[in-house]
Each structure stands twice: as structure tokens, then as C-alpha cells.
Amino acid sequence: PGSIAESSADDVCAVKATSSSGLASLRVPTCVAYNVEPCMNDGGWKVRTAMTVVPGESLDLFVRRPLPKSWNRHMALRRACSLAAKLICDVAPMLDMLAPIAWHRDINSHNILIDVANDIHTDADVDAAGGLCSLDSRATFWLIDFGLAVDSQSWVTERGKWRTEYIGGDSRYWPPSSWIMHLLGPEGFAGREDLCQQYQHRLDIHGLGITALELLCTLGFLVPSPTEAGAGEVAAAWEAVLHAWQCYKQDVWQWWSAVYQVFSSGGDIAPLQAKLVQDRLVERLLVLLEEIRLSLLRCASTLGSGDASVARLLLAIAEMLDERSSSSLAEILEKLHGSASFEHSPGALPVTSPASQPTPPPETTGDMPEVSHQQADHLHLQPQQQLMQAQQQLVQPQQKQQQQQQQRFPKKATHEEQRYGPGLEVEICERRFRCINILGRGSYSEVWRAEVLDSDRGADSGNDVREVALKEVRCMTQSELQQAIFEVQVLLALEGSVTPGSIAESSADDVCAVKATSSSGLASLRVPTCVAYNVEPCMNDGGWKVRTAMTVVPGESLDLFVRRPLPKSWNRHMALRRACSLAAKLICDVAPMLDMLAPIAWHRDINSHNILIDVANDIHTDADVDAAGGLCSLDSRATFWLIDFGLAVDSQSWVTERGKWRTEYIGGDSRYWPPSSWIMHLLGPEGFAGREDLCQQYQHRLDIHGLGITALELLCTLGFLVPSPTEAGAGEVAAAWEAVLHAWQCYKQDVWQWWSAVYQVFSSGGDIAPLQAKLVQDRLVERLLVLLEEIRLSLLRCASTLGSGDASVARLLLAIAEMLDERSSSSLAEILEKLHGSASFEHSPGALPVTSPASQPTPPPETTGDMPEVSHQQADHLHLQPQQQLMQAQQQLVQPQQKQQQQQQQRFPKKATHEEQRYGPGLEVEICERRFRCINILGRGSYSEVWRAEVLDSDRGADSGNDVREVALKEVRCMTQSELQQAIFEVQVLLALEGSVTPGSIAES
């Protein structure tokens, strides 16, 4: 290990060729090759590491997957408990083995991946008896990203590095001690020895506890609580756990957001630190954690001996979150498995080992399932008598302690605390609902899933709705009230139940309506329907609150769906086929909705978060491949739904010469803004002088552009999750697709960065003017026009390369290009006609001319096989186009566009950045003696980026027993010696875990 530090940092190079089978049980990446070299142009160093690709998806994405509609709360909690126990049993041994070497310092649901053999949330997962199949061999957890790890040996001494090392990790998972260190420094630990010990020894333990609790509370409460008799006490205990978690999450996520905004914008953190100290953050966090532990204790006691395995799980989580505990992860694991006892200490109920209590346990109650994981054989039951005795001994003193803490540090009442909550019964006009769990929270509102309590009344009127989404918007001004009411107007206008504007004429203090008509006529639109709504004044705070009950839209948000991993057996051809099919289906589903909406309103917030995809079963499985190796049709299996009309504006009063577009506040997610929205944001209406096409785009085509970007995001994210094909003859087609991906990644890199800067200022309540001036100086609008022109040109070239054999896909690419073209005047209805083949793409910038087959009877040539055809509801209307016309169009249009693009790039050259010098699609990289080719990006963090890459000399690795076909390439740019040491230490940790080096020896160099 010392050899790296002893070498010159300009020439550090090593190759790992030994077999990594011994590390399989640890489930961490293994190091294949690494090097450190200087950056000649910018100074500093770059550390490049090739690691094995870890299977699975990040846990934070997994827990947000929808559960099967047939599942009940019992099944959801059983699966959640099983996975939470498996998470601890998989990750805790890794952290325990890591402890003599390093502390990870960044344990959270993003840095833990879950790998399942097949989709774990399906009805097929239920056995004949109605139980859930075991997870022992089907779900495994992997730990990644050691970039913030620190040497544990030099960290924990009295004068150790914990006093001076910069604090790391995601602050949503920080223990109270980390916040003390962040706000007050080491001096803040005076008189708080337990918190000082926590910061030195238990950062990873606390992070794992919070992650397990997050998994338990997010997944376990995705379905309504049971209503059967006898489940009341157990259900109430679980609801208390959920409520404690939601209170914690509400406050801690808010603190994290404030800190993140300042750090990511490079601002001064001192004023925020002073404010958080003044708000008594640490004391409030201690109260929140105490509430969580108390709820876990009560729930464990309520479950009793019949569910002692689950009780042990809850007690293990409680002990991990207890700053007063001194138990190691190994000791907690022993208690969880039943081979050791939970002691009489705060945060844990005493559950003794069965060896010392031979009394047989009573029968199970059936209210809660047992935990299923690899150590299930060691989970023993505990007599009810001892659990109840422990309840008397421990819970009452903790209640008293909690009350004392709350008296010393009372939480201020906020709007959030007065809103919906689990179990809260709500009456909206004449309908009654009970809140179940939160579905989402935005800048201005929150949405809860709720049970309809008077569903029989709705059934009598033909509207048999069992569950609704309850949305509450608090409005402090008349303009905010009008905007909230307009969302209701839009939904009702789409149903044809009211005329737009009629609600606005009513008194805002007394607006109340109940929808009882059948919504079947709106089914083809796939938008929520309004069940009931009202507007009432807020007596205490002033202003109004608008409450709306809407039907629950099925599916999951598209931005989550596209990040699901594809089956390992899929190739690029299959991934692109599925991506093209879904992108075409997205346009064919959403465009008619927007076209019907256009006479009423502009949505103004079309993006992948506000579009849900509903599939009949998991759409990314090998079972989805037919006998011929093709992908099954999506016509009846995938549908897209449009949600969140909260930023919609009246299209009639918007588009006139002196319309509201001049004065209305700009809305939507700026990652999906067209150039015209950026002009309006940075320069106001005066910025459109001499730019009539962009002015028309802002008035008429905001939703069209948003849908185009969303379709392109779906295509490029999903279609490039697997390596490019290597078969002969695919080179030209593959290169054309890679150009599309490269153009999208260039766009995403810059636009996401601009969005982040704007979001940080707005969310922190800062002054936007300095940032606006900087973005104008950086010529943002002109750079965005160049980026979009690059995208359109790549789509044109790809469409031409595909030729008539794949004209269906070519038409899809041309449709997206036209939606993104600020010079186009085509409506969505016209673009749909062209996509279906019943109209022609004109000779205009951003589209290849593909005439209707009626005017071109020449039969098409055979398909090339390089690209699949689009599969969607209108597939019968997609006709082929002769290769000759496509090639002619290429000559007519692509060359002038190339010239125009070159002129734009000369006028507005992009500055070279670190990002542009890093990995890219198709780039071949040599790390010491190993060669790799970049495929697609896996992730990007504050300090590094990680790419999936193909191993080009895998035969060489096979000779040495390390047959790795794909790796994750990580590159960290370091400008200081301390950054370099931190990047190198990540490599050291991986090698130390493999047993290739001795821990500590590098740190001594």
C-alpha cells in the first residue's frame, strides 16, 4: 500500500489482475486498474480507477417503485421488513470489516444498490398460501462510492483527524454529532461525550439505521392501512412509526436543502450556520430521533412475541440511531439474529436469547409477518411477558424524557404541521376522506393518497372511487389563489363539466363543488379527474387554502422509470427498440391531451416528473422478448398520464399582443425550457425584439418543446443503457446513434447546470439579479440555440442513416426534431399526422422531407436490421420511404445546417471545461496497461463522474483469472494535495478490502 504514496504522483500506475472471487461476499466494487497522472493544461491531477460494475439499482429509486394493486398493507409491510432486515444483514458485515481500515462516511440509499433476480414487486411473488416468497437468494445489497472514506485509525484518537477533516456525506443521513461538527466545530462537543463518541465511531452505523428506516417507511406504507377488525392496535403502532419518520424527514430534508444550496452555489455558509444554531437544530434533531426510537419501541412491544423477529428488527434500528449506544454493528447483528440480548438501555427493548428463556412462545397473532432473510433460522420468538415488562420499565421513562426535551425545545407550529397527516380525516364539501401516505411535495403544495370514506355514496351516482389524491395549496395572495383555482378549472373544463372562468367569478371564500358524474369519458385523456374541491380562508395565518380531491393516476413518474436497469441479456438493438417504441407511444398518448388542452390552457410544466407511465407488468424483463427475439408490442401494455396542472395558464388571455405572457410569472422546470423561456427569464419581453420566432414559441409552443425534450430524454436515457453493438455492418448506424447521444449529453450537461444555479437562488430566497446578469454575460440563450441545433442535426443525420428500412423510427426522430425547432409553426396535431404517415414532413430546418406513401408508390427496399420499427397504437399508419428521397433530402438540408451550425459556433464558442475533457461515448481510455471504451455515463457527483466502459483487452484479464467484460470508470480531478490524497485513499480502501494491501500503511507515508 505504501508504494502509491511513495511514488511520484505524476506516475502512479497499477493493474489488478487477480481473481476477485474472495471479495464476492463483501459485495463492493473491486479495483481492476488505476493510475494518477498530472493535468498538463489546468494543473493538478486526475485519478482514474477502473472498477467492476456493481449489479442492481440504487435503493432510493427502488423504494419508489409502485407496488401491485392487489397488495395490502400486511404484504407491503412484510416485504419492507424483510428487505430492511436483509439490508442490515448484508451491509453491516461489510462496514464491520471496513471499520479497522476506514469509515465510509456516506451511507445512504443512493450509495447502496439492490440487486434482485427478477422484479420483486409482482403478484407472481405471492405463493399459493398468500405469503411472500423468501428473499434469501433473490435480493442482495451492494455498497459503493468510497470517495469520502477516511482512515479510521488516524481519525479516532483524542487529537485525531476528526477535529480537522472536512465533514462529508449526505446531511439527510447525518447524526446529531455531524451537525454539531458542521455548525460549531469540535468545541461544540464540550459536555457531550456521547455525541463526540458517536462522531468518532458511529457515523456509518447511524447512516445504515436511517437508510433501513427509510426503506421500511417508504416501501411499507405505499398501500392503505388494513381495515379488518382486530388490527387497530397494531396498525396504530405502525402509523406512529410512519408519523415519526415523516416529521423527521420534513425537517431534516429542509435543513439539507438549505445547506446544499449554499455549498453548490459557492456562497458563504456562515450566515446559514448562525441561523441553524439560533433555530436549535441539534436539539430539535435529538427530539425527532427520540420520537422515532420511542415509536419503534412501542411498535415492537405491540407486536409482541408472535412477531419477535420484526420486533428485533425495530429494536436493531432503534439502537443504531441511539447516540448513547456503544454497541458495534457485529453486536447489533448478534442481537438481531437472536444469539445475544438487547440490553436495558435507551432505544432498545430487552429481548433475551432463547437459550436463557426456554419457555415456548405463544402462537403468532397474524397481524404482522416475520422477517425473511439469510439468517431467518436464527430469529427466535420472545415471550410476551418479558416484552410487556420491558415496556413498563423503559417506555414510560422515555416518554417522560421526551416530554422534558419538548418542553425545553418546543417546535414552532408551521404550515406543514397543520396540513394532511397519516390517519387524518378530511371533509371536502360533502365528501369524506382519510389520509394514508404522502404521494409528493412541491414548492407550493403537497399531495396525499387518501381513502374515500363515503365511497358507497359515490357508487350510487356512478363514480365508484375508492382512493383519491388530496392536494392542498396554501395561498397568501390573490394571484396565488387565482392560480390554485385555475388548476381546478382546467380539470373540470377538460371534463366538459364547467365553462372555463365560471369558478373565478364565484366568491373565493365560498367556492365548493362535488363531482359525482362518471369520468369514463375522460379515460382516453389520461389526466386526473376532480372528485371534490373547496376553497376556504385560513383563520390563523390569513390567506386561503384550496383543497382538491382527484382520482389517483396509475403508474410511476417517467424520470424514475427511465433509470431502471435493463436485463443483462439485452443488447443495444433491443434497448433502442424499446426506447423508440416508448418515445413514440409517449408522443401519441400525451400530444392529443395537450392538443385538447390548448383551447383552454397551456400546461407550462411538461417534463418527465409530471408524466406517469403505467405498464401492465414489468416492461424490462426477458419474458418481454418473444420467441423470435423481438420485443412484444406496447400498444395495450404501456400508457402515459399527464399530471400537475398547478402552473397552467389561460391560453386565450395569454397569446394576444398585450397578453398575460408579458406579465405572468414564468413557470415550469427550467431543464425543459425552450430558449424563449430563458429570454423571458433573463431579459423580459423586451428581449424578443427582432426575434419573432422565439416570441411565437413562448406564446404558443412551450408545451410542444417540453414534450420534445421529454421524449428525447426517454430515448437517450433508456436506449443507451447497454453497450453499442460490435457486429459487422453496424458501424454507420451505431455512429449515428452515438452522435444523438453525444448531442443530448452536451445539452444536458450545460442546461442542468443552469437549472441548478437558478433553483438554488430561488429556493433559498436569494437575489436572482446577479445570477441573471452572469447568465446574460455568458450568452446562455445563444449557447442553448447551438445545443438544440446540434441535437436537431444529429437527429437528421440519424434519420437519414437509418433509411427507408426504418422509416418509422426516422419519422419519430424527425417529429422530435420539429418539436424542438423554434422556427416551426406545426401544431401537435400536425406533427402527429406526420408521425403516423398521413402527412409529409416539409422542407424546413430541423426536419427531413418524408412524403406520404400515397404520392410515392415505389416499393421500399428490405429492412437493414440495424434498427427496429416503432411499436405503438398507430403503428399501422407508419409507412416506409424510399432510400433515394432520404438521401436527396440529406444533400438538400443537412449540408446547409452544418454550415449554419459552424457559423453559430464561431459566433458563440463554448469555453473548454473540465467536463469536456473527461470521458465521452466511444472514447477509448488506457489506464496503465489496460484498455477500455466508454459506453454511457452511470453517475456524476460533485467531484467526479463514473462511466460504464467495455474492456477491450478482456482476454488478457481472463488469462490472469479476472475475466471482467465491463467496468465502471471513475475520474476525479484534484486541484490540491488534500483532494489528491482523498481520491487515492478510495483506491486504497478497495485494495485493502481485497487483502491486497495492509490498512494504515499508506496513511503513514
PDB file of C-alpha atoms in Angstrom, residues 43 194 239 262 418 475 520 575 635 655 715-716 740 747 803 831 904 908 924 926:
ATOM      1  CA  GLY A  43      -2.654  21.847 -13.235  1.00  0.00           C
ATOM      2  CA  ASP A 194     -21.751  10.554  23.899  1.00  0.00           C
ATOM      3  CA  GLU A 239     -48.791   4.550  11.840  1.00  0.00           C
ATOM      4  CA  VAL A 262     -25.271  27.400  -0.335  1.00  0.00           C
ATOM      5  CA  GLN A 418     -51.315  21.982  10.031  1.00  0.00           C
ATOM      6  CA  CYS A 475     -52.298  30.882  -0.901  1.00  0.00           C
ATOM      7  CA  SER A 520     -65.251   7.348 -18.107  1.00  0.00           C
ATOM      8  CA  ALA A 575     -32.695  -1.215 -25.768  1.00  0.00           C
ATOM      9  CA  ASP A 635     -49.997  -0.965 -27.547  1.00  0.00           C
ATOM     10  CA  VAL A 655     -51.393  34.808 -26.590  1.00  0.00           C
ATOM     11  CA  LEU A 715     -34.968   7.873 -25.895  1.00  0.00           C
ATOM     12  CA  CYS A 716     -31.394   8.735 -24.888  1.00  0.00           C
ATOM     13  CA  VAL A 740     -27.548  11.668 -30.971  1.00  0.00           C
ATOM     14  CA  TYR A 747     -27.234  19.662 -23.841  1.00  0.00           C
ATOM     15  CA  GLY A 803     -33.065   4.983 -44.329  1.00  0.00           C
ATOM     16  CA  ILE A 831     -46.855  16.633 -36.014  1.00  0.00           C
ATOM     17  CA  GLN A 904     -23.133  29.876 -34.832  1.00  0.00           C
ATOM     18  CA  PHE A 908     -20.653  31.827 -29.775  1.00  0.00           C
ATOM     19  CA  GLU A 924     -11.019   4.731 -25.648  1.00  0.00           C
ATOM     20  CA  GLU A 926      -5.894   3.418 -21.310  1.00  0.00           C
TER      21      GLU A 926
END
